[in-house]
mmCIF file of C-alpha atoms and ligand atoms in Angstrom:
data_model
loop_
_atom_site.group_PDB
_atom_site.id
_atom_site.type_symbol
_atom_site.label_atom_id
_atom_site.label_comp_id
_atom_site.label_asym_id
_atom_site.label_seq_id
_atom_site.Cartn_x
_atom_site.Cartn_y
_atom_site.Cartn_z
ATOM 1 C CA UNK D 1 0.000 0.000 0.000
ATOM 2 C CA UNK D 2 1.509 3.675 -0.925
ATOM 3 C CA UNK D 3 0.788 6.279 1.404
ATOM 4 C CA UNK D 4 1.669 9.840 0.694
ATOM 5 C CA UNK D 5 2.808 11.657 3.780
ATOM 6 C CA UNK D 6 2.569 15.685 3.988
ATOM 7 C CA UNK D 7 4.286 17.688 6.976
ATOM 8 C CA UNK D 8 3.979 21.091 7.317
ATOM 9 C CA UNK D 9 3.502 21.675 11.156
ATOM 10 C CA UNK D 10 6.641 24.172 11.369
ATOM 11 C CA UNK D 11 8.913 25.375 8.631
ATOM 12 C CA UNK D 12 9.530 22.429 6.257
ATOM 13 C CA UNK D 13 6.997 21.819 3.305
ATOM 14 C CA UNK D 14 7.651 18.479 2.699
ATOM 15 C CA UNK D 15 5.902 15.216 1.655
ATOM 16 C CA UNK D 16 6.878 11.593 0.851
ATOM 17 C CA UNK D 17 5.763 7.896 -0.817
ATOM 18 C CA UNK D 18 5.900 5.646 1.626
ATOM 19 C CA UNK D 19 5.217 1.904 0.698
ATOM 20 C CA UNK D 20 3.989 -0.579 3.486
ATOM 21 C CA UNK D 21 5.078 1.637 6.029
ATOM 22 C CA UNK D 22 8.716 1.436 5.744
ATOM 23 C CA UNK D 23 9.529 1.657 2.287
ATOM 24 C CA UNK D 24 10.494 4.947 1.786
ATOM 25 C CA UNK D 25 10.008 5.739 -2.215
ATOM 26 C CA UNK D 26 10.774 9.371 -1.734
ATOM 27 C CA UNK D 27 11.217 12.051 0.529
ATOM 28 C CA UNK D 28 11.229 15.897 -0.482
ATOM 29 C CA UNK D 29 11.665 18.591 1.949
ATOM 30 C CA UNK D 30 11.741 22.258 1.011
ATOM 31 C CA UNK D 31 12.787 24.693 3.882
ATOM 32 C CA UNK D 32 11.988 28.454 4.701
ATOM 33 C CA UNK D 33 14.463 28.449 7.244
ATOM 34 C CA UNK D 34 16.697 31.274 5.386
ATOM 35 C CA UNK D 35 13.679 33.150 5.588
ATOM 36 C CA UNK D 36 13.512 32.648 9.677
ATOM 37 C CA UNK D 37 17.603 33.122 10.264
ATOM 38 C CA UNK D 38 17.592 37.147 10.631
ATOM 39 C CA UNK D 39 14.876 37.012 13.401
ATOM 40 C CA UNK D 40 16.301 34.428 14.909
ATOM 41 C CA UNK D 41 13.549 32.102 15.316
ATOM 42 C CA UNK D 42 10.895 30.551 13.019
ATOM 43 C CA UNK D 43 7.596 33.701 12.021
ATOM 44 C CA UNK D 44 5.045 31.577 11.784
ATOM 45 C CA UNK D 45 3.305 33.868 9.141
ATOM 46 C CA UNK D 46 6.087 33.457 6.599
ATOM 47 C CA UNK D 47 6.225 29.470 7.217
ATOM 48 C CA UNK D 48 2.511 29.696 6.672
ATOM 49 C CA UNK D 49 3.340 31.553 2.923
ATOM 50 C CA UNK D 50 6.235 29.339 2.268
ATOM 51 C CA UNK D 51 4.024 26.501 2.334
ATOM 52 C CA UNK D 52 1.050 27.754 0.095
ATOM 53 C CA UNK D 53 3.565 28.484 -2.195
ATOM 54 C CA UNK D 54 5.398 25.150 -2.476
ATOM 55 C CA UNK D 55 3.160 22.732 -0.907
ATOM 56 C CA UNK D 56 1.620 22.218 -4.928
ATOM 57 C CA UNK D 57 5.240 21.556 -6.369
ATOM 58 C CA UNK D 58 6.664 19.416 -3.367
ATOM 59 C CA UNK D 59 3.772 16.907 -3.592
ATOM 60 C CA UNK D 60 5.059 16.807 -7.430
ATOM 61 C CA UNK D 61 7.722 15.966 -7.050
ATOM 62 C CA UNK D 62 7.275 13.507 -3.920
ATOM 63 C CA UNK D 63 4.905 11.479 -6.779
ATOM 64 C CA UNK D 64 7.901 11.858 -9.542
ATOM 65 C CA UNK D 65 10.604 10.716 -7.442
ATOM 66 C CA UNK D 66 8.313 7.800 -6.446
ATOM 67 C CA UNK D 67 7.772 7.464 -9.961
ATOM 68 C CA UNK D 68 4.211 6.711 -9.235
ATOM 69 C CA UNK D 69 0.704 8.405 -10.225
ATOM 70 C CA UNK D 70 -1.502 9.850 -7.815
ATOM 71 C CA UNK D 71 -3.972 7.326 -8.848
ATOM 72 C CA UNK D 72 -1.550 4.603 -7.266
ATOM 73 C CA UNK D 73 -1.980 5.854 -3.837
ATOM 74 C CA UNK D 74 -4.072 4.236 -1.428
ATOM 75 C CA UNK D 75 -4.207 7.084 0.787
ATOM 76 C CA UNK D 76 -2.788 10.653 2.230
ATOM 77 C CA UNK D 77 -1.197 11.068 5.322
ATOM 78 C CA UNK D 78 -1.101 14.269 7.121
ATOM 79 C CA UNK D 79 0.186 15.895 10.114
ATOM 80 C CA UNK D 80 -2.649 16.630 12.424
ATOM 81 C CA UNK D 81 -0.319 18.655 14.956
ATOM 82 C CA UNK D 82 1.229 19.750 17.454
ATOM 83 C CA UNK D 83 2.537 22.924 15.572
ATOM 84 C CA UNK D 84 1.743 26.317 13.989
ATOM 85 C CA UNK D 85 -1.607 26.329 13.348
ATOM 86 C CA UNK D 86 -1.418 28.649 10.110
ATOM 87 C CA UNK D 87 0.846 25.758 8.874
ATOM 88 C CA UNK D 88 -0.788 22.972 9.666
ATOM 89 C CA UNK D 89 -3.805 24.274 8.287
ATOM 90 C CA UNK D 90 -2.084 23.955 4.499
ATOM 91 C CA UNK D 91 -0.840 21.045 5.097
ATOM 92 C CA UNK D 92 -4.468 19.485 6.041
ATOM 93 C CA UNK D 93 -6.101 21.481 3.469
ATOM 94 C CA UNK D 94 -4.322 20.301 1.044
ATOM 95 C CA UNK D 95 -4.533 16.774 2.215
ATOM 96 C CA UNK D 96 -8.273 17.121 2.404
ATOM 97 C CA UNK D 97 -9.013 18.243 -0.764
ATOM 98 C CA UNK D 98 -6.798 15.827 -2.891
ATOM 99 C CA UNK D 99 -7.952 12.937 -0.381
ATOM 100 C CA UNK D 100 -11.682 14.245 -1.613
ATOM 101 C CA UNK D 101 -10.227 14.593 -5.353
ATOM 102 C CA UNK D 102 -8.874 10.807 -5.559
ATOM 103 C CA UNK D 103 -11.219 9.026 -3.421
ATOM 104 C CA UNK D 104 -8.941 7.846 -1.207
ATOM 105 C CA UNK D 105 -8.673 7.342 2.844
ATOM 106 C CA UNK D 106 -7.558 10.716 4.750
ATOM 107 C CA UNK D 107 -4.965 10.388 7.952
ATOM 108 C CA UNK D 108 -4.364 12.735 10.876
ATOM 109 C CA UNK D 109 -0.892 12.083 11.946
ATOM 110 C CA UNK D 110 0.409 12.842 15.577
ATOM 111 C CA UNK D 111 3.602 15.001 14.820
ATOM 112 C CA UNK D 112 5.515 13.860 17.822
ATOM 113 C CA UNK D 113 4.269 10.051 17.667
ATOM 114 C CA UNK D 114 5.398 10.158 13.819
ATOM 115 C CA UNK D 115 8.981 11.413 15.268
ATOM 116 C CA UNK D 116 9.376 8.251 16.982
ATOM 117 C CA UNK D 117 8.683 6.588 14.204
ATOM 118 C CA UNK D 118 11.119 7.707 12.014
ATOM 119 C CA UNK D 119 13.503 5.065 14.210
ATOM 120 C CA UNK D 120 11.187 2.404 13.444
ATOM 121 C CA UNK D 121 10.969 2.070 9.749
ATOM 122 C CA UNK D 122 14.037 0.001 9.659
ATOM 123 C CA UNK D 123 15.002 -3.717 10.092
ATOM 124 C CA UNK D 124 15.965 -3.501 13.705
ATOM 125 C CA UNK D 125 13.208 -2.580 15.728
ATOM 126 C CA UNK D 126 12.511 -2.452 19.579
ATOM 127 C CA UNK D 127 8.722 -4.366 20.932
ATOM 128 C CA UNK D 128 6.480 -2.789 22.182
ATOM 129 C CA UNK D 129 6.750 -1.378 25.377
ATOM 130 C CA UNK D 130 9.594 0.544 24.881
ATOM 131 C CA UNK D 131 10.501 4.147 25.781
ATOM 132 C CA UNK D 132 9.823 6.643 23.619
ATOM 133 C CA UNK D 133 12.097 10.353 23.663
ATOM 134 C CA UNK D 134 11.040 13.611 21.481
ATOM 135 C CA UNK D 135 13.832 16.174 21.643
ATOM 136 C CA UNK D 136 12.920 18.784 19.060
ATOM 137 C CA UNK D 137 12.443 22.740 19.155
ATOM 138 C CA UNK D 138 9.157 22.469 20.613
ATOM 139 C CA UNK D 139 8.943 19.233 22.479
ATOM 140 C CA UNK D 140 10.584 17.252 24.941
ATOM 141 C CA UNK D 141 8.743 14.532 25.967
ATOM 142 C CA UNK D 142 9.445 10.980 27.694
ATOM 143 C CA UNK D 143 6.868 8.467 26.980
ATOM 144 C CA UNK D 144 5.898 4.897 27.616
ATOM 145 C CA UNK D 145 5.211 3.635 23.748
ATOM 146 C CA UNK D 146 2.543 0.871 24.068
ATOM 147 C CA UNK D 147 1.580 0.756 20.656
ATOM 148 C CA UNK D 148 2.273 2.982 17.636
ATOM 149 C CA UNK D 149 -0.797 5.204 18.917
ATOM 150 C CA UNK D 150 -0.827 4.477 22.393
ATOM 151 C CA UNK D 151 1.466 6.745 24.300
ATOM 152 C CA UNK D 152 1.946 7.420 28.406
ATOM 153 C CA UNK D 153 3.488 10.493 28.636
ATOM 154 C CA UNK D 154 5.414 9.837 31.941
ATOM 155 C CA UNK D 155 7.959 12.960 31.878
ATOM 156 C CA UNK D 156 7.748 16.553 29.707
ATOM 157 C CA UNK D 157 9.218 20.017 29.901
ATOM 158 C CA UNK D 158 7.345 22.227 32.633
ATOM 159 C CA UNK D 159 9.111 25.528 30.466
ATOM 160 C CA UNK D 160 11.134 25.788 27.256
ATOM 161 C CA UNK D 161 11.634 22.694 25.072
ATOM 162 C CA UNK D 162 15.318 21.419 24.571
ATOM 163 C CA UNK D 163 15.546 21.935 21.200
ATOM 164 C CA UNK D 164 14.463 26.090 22.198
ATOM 165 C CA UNK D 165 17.286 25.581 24.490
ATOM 166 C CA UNK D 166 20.013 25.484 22.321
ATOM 167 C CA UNK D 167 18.529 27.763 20.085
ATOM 168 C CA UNK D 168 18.136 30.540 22.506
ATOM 169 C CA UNK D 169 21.913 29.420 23.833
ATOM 170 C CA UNK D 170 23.303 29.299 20.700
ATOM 171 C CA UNK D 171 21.850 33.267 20.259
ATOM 172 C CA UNK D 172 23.311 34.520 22.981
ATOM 173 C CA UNK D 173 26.791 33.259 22.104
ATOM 174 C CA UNK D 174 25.927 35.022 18.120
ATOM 175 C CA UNK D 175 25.842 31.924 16.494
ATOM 176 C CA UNK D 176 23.731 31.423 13.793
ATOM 177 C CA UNK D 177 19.962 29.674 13.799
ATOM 178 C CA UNK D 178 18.779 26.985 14.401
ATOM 179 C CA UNK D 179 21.701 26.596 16.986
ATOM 180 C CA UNK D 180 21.286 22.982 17.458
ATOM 181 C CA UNK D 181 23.897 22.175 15.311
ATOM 182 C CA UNK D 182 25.674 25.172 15.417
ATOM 183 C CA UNK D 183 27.001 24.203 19.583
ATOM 184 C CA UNK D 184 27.100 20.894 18.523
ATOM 185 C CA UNK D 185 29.856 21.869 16.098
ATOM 186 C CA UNK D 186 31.443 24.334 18.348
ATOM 187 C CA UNK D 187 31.244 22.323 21.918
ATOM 188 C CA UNK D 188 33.303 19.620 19.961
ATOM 189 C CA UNK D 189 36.287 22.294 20.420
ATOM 190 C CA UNK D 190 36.344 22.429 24.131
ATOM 191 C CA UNK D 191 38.083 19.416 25.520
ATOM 192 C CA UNK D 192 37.308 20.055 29.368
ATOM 193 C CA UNK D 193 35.395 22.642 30.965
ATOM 194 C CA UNK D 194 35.695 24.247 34.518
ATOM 195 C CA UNK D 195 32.023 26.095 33.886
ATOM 196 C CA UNK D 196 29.325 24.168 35.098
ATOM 197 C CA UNK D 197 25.475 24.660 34.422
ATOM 198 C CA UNK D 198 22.901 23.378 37.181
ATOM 199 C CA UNK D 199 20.088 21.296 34.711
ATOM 200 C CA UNK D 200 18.117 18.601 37.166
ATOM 201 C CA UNK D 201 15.341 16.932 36.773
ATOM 202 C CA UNK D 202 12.314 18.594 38.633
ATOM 203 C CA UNK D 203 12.456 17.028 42.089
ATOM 204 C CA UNK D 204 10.871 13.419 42.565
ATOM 205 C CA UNK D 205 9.627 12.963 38.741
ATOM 206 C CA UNK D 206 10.813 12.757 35.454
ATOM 207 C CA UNK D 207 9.447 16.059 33.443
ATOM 208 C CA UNK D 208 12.445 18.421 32.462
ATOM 209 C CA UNK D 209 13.471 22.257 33.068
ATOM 210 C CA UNK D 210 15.476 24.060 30.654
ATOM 211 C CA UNK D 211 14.545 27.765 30.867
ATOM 212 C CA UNK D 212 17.233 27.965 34.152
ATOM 213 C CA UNK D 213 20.274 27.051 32.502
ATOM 214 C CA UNK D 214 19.695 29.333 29.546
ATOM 215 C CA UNK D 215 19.578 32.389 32.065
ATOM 216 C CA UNK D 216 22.526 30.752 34.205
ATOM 217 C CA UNK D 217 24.534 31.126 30.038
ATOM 218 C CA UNK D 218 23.137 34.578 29.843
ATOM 219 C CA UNK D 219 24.711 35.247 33.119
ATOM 220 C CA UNK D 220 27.857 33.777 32.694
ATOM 221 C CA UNK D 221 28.331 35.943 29.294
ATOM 222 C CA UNK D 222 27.185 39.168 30.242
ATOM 223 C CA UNK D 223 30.400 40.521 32.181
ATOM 224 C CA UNK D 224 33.008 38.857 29.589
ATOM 225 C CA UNK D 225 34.276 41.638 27.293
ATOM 226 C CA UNK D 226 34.901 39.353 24.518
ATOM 227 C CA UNK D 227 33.810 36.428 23.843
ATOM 228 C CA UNK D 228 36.120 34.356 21.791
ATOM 229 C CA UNK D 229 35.707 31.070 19.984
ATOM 230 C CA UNK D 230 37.552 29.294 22.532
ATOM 231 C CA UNK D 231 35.564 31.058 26.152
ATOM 232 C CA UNK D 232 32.331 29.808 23.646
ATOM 233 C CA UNK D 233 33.006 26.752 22.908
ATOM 234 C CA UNK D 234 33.600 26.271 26.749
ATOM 235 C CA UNK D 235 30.098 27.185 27.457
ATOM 236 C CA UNK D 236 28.576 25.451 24.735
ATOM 237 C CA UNK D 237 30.105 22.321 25.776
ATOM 238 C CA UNK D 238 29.481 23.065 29.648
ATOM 239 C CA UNK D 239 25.321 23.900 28.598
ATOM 240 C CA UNK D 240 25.983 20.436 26.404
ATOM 241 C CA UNK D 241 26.692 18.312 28.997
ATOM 242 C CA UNK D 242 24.009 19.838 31.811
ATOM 243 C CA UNK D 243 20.804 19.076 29.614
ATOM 244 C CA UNK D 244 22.291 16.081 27.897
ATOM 245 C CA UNK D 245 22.933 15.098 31.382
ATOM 246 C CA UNK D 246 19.331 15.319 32.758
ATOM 247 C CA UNK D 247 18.243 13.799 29.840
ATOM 248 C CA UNK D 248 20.625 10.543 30.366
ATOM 249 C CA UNK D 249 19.431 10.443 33.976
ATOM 250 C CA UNK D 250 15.780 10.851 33.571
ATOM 251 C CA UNK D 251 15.690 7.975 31.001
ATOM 252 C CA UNK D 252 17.781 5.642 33.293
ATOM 253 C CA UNK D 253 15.581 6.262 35.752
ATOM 254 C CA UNK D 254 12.378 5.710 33.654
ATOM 255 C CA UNK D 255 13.816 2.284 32.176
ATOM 256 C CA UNK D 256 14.169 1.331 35.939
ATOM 257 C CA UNK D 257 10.984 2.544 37.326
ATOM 258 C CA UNK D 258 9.175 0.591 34.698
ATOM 259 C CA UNK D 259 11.691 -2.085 33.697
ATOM 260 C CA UNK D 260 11.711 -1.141 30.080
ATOM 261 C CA UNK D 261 14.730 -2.342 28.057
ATOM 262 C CA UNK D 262 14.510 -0.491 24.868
ATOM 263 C CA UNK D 263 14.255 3.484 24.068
ATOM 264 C CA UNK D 264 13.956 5.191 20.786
ATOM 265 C CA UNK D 265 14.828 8.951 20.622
ATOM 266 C CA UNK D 266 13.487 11.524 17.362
ATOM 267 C CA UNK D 267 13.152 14.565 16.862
ATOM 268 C CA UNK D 268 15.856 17.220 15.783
ATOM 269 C CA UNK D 269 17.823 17.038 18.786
ATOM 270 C CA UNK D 270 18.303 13.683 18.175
ATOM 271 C CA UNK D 271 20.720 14.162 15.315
ATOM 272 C CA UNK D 272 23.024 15.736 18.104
ATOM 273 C CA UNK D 273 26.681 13.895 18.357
ATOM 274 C CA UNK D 274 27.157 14.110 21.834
ATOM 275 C CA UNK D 275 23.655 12.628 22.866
ATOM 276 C CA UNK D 276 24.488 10.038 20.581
ATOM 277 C CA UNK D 277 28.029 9.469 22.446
ATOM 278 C CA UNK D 278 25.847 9.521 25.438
ATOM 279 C CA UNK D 279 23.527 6.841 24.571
ATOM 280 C CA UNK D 280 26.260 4.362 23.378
ATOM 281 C CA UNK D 281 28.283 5.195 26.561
ATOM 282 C CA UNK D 282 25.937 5.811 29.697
ATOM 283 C CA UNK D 283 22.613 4.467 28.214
ATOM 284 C CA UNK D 284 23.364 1.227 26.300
ATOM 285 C CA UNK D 285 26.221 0.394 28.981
ATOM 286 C CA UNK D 286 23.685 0.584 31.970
ATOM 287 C CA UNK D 287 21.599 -2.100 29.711
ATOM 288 C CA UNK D 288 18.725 -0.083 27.775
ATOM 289 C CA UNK D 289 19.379 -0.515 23.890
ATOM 290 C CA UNK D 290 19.100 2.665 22.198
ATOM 291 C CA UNK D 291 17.115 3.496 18.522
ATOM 292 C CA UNK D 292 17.858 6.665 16.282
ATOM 293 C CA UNK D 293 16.760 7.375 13.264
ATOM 294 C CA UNK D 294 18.941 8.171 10.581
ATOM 295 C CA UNK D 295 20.458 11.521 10.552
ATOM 296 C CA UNK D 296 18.168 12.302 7.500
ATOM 297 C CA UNK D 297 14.767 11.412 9.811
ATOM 298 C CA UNK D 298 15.410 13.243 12.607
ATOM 299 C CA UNK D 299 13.833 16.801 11.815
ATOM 300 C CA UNK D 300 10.723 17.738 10.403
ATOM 301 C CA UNK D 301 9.909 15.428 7.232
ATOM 302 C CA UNK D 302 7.104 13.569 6.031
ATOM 303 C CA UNK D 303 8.233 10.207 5.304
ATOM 304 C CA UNK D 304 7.707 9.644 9.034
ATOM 305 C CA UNK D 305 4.126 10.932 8.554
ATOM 306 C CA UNK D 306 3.233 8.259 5.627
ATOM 307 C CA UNK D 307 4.871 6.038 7.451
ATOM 308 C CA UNK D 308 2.666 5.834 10.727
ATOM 309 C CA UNK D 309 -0.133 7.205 8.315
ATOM 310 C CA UNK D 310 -0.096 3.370 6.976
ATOM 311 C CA UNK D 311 -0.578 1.814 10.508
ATOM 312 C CA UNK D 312 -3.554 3.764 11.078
ATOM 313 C CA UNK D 313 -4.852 2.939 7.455
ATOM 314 C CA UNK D 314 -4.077 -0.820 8.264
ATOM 315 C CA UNK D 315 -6.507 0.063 11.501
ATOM 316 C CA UNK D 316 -9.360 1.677 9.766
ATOM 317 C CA UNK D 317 -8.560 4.829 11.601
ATOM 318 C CA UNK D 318 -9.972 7.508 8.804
ATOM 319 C CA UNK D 319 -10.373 10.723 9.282
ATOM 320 C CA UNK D 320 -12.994 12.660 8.102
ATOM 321 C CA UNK D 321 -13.892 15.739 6.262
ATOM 322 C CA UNK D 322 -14.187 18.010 9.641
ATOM 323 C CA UNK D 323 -10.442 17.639 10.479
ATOM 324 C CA UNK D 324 -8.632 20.261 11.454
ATOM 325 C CA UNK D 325 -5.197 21.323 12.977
ATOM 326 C CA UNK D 326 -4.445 20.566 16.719
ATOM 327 C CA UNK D 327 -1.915 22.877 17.821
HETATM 328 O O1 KG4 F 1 12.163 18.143 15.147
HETATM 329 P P1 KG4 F 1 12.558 19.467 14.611
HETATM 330 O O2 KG4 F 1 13.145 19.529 13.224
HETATM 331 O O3 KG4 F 1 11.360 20.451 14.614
HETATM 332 C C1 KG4 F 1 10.369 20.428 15.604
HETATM 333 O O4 KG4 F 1 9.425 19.608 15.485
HETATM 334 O O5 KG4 F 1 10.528 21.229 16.562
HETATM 335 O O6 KG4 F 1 13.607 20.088 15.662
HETATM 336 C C2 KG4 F 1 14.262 21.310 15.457
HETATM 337 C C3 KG4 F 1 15.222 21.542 16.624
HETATM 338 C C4 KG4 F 1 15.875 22.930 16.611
HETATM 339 O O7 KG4 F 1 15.714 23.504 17.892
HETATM 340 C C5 KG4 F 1 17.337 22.642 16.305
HETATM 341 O O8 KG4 F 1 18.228 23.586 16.886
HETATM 342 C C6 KG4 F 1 17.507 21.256 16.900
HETATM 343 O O9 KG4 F 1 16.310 20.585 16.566
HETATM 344 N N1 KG4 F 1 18.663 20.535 16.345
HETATM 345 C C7 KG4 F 1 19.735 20.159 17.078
HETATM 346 C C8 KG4 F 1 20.644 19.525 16.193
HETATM 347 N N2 KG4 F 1 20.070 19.525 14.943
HETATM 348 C C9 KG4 F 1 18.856 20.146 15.055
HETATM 349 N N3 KG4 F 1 20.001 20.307 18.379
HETATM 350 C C10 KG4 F 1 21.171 19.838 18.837
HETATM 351 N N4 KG4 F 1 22.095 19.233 18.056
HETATM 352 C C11 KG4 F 1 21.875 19.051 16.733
HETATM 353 N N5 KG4 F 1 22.788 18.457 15.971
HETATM 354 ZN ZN1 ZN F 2 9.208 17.995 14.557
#
């Protein structure tokens, strides 16, 4: 069955074939992110135009690069939400009207469900339950994954998301956005560090709190005359290691609490080298097997969204004509 996937819940227009799920026929992704680097952040008004102007031409070519007619598909995937809700609207709209057009079953797609997903279109693959991490710009959420739908959200940000984190970091040290991979570049040059950020978990559970340590940066930065690539490079690694930290010690804590063996990680933050160093040396050592997906699945994109779109096809789970975004 070929499922056509369309994601356009933040600033990527893209959509996808998908085949059975995991066979991933194409995958376009067209960005406004240039348009989003001199405010420093994404405006969701100008992902909103980016998308009505490309979504037409990226669901082209999605169906070209498949090498497939629209009349091949068995249905359309689409992300339901979280995100903007200007750009999630196109993105449904869209859906809905060439779902109407073709005849063909309509899906609402859970953004943050579909990230964890993106690790599980593969060969190796955890069972169910596992643990299920979204780091991304806007979500950081620990979760126990029952099914490919059924999530218990056991641990979440009570304030900024981590992904917001090292964008707002990465701004006040002037790099460029999305800062992501911009400290995880730069935090590679700082061997050791003396500076030390204060990250826990919030006392006696497992949700997150990352809006301190971005204040404890600003602090540490705002009586330095210059700040040079070495002095930033210390931070970014010292900021690095506090959240990465937290993160490493809520999830060992989770897998222990509920005796789960197995956690996958998406979302853009997963793509980050020193969580992945992390994972192979503090996670997998303490015996919980760790899933990424592949560097090219871990931000926004929309094979993800055909790709879960086909389990809830396989399930009967159709949406109707009345969707709408959920932000
Ligand atoms: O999943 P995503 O593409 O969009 C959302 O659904 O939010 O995540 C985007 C976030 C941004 O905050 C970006 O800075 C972060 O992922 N990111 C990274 C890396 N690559 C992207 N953060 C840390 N290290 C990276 N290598
Ligand atoms: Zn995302």
């Amino acid at each position: 069955m070929l499922v056509l996937g369309v994601e356009t819940s933040c600033d990527e227009t893209a959509a996808s074939v998908v085949g059975n799920g995991k066979n991933i026929l194409s995958n376009v992704i067209s960005s406004s992110m240039r348009h989003h680097r001199k405010f420093g952040g994404v405006i969701p008004e100008i992902a909103t135009r980016h998308h009505v102007e490309n979504i037409d031409r990226v669901v082209k070519k999605a169906l070209d690069d498949a090498d497939i007619a629209r009349e091949e598909l068995s249905a359309i995937a689409v992300t339901q939400g979280p995100g903007l809700a200007g750009a999630l609207l196109t993105g449904i709209s869209f859906a809905k009207s060439m779902s109407y057009a073709l005849g063909i079953p309509l899906l609402a797609v859970d953004h943050l469900k579909a990230h964890i997903y993106a690790a599980l279109m593969f060969d190796e693959t955890p069972d169910f339950p596992f643990l299920g991490l979204v780091v991304s710009g806007g979500h950081t959420t620990l979760s126990v994954v029952m099914d490919y739908y059924d999530f218990k959200v056991i641990g979440e940000t009570l304030d900024d998301a981590i992904g917001e984190a090292y964008d707002k970091v990465a701004r006040i040290l002037g790099l460029g956005y999305p800062g992501g991979p911009e400290i995880d570049r730069l935090a590679k040059k700082s061997a050791a560090s003396r500076l030390k950020y204060n990250c826990r978990s919030v006392k006696g559970s497992l949700d997150f709190s990352f809006s301190g340590v971005k204040t404890a940066v600003l602090y540490s930065t705002r009586d330095v005359k210059h700040l040079d690539t070495a002095k930033k490079a210390e931070i970014a690694s010292s900021f690095q290691e506090a959240v990465l930290g937290v993160i490493v010690e809520n999830v060992l804590k989770a897998a222990k609490e509920r005796g789960l063996h197995d956690l996958v990680i998406g979302g853009g933050v997963s793509a980050n080298s020193r969580l992945r160093e992390l994972a192979a040396q503090k996670i997998s050592s303490s015996g919980v097997k760790v899933f990424f997906p592949p560097f090219s699945l871990c931000s926004d994109n929309a094979a993800m969204t055909a790709g879960l779109g086909y389990h809830l096809l396989k399930r009967d789970l159709v949406a109707g004509p009345d969707l709408t975004a959920k932000v």
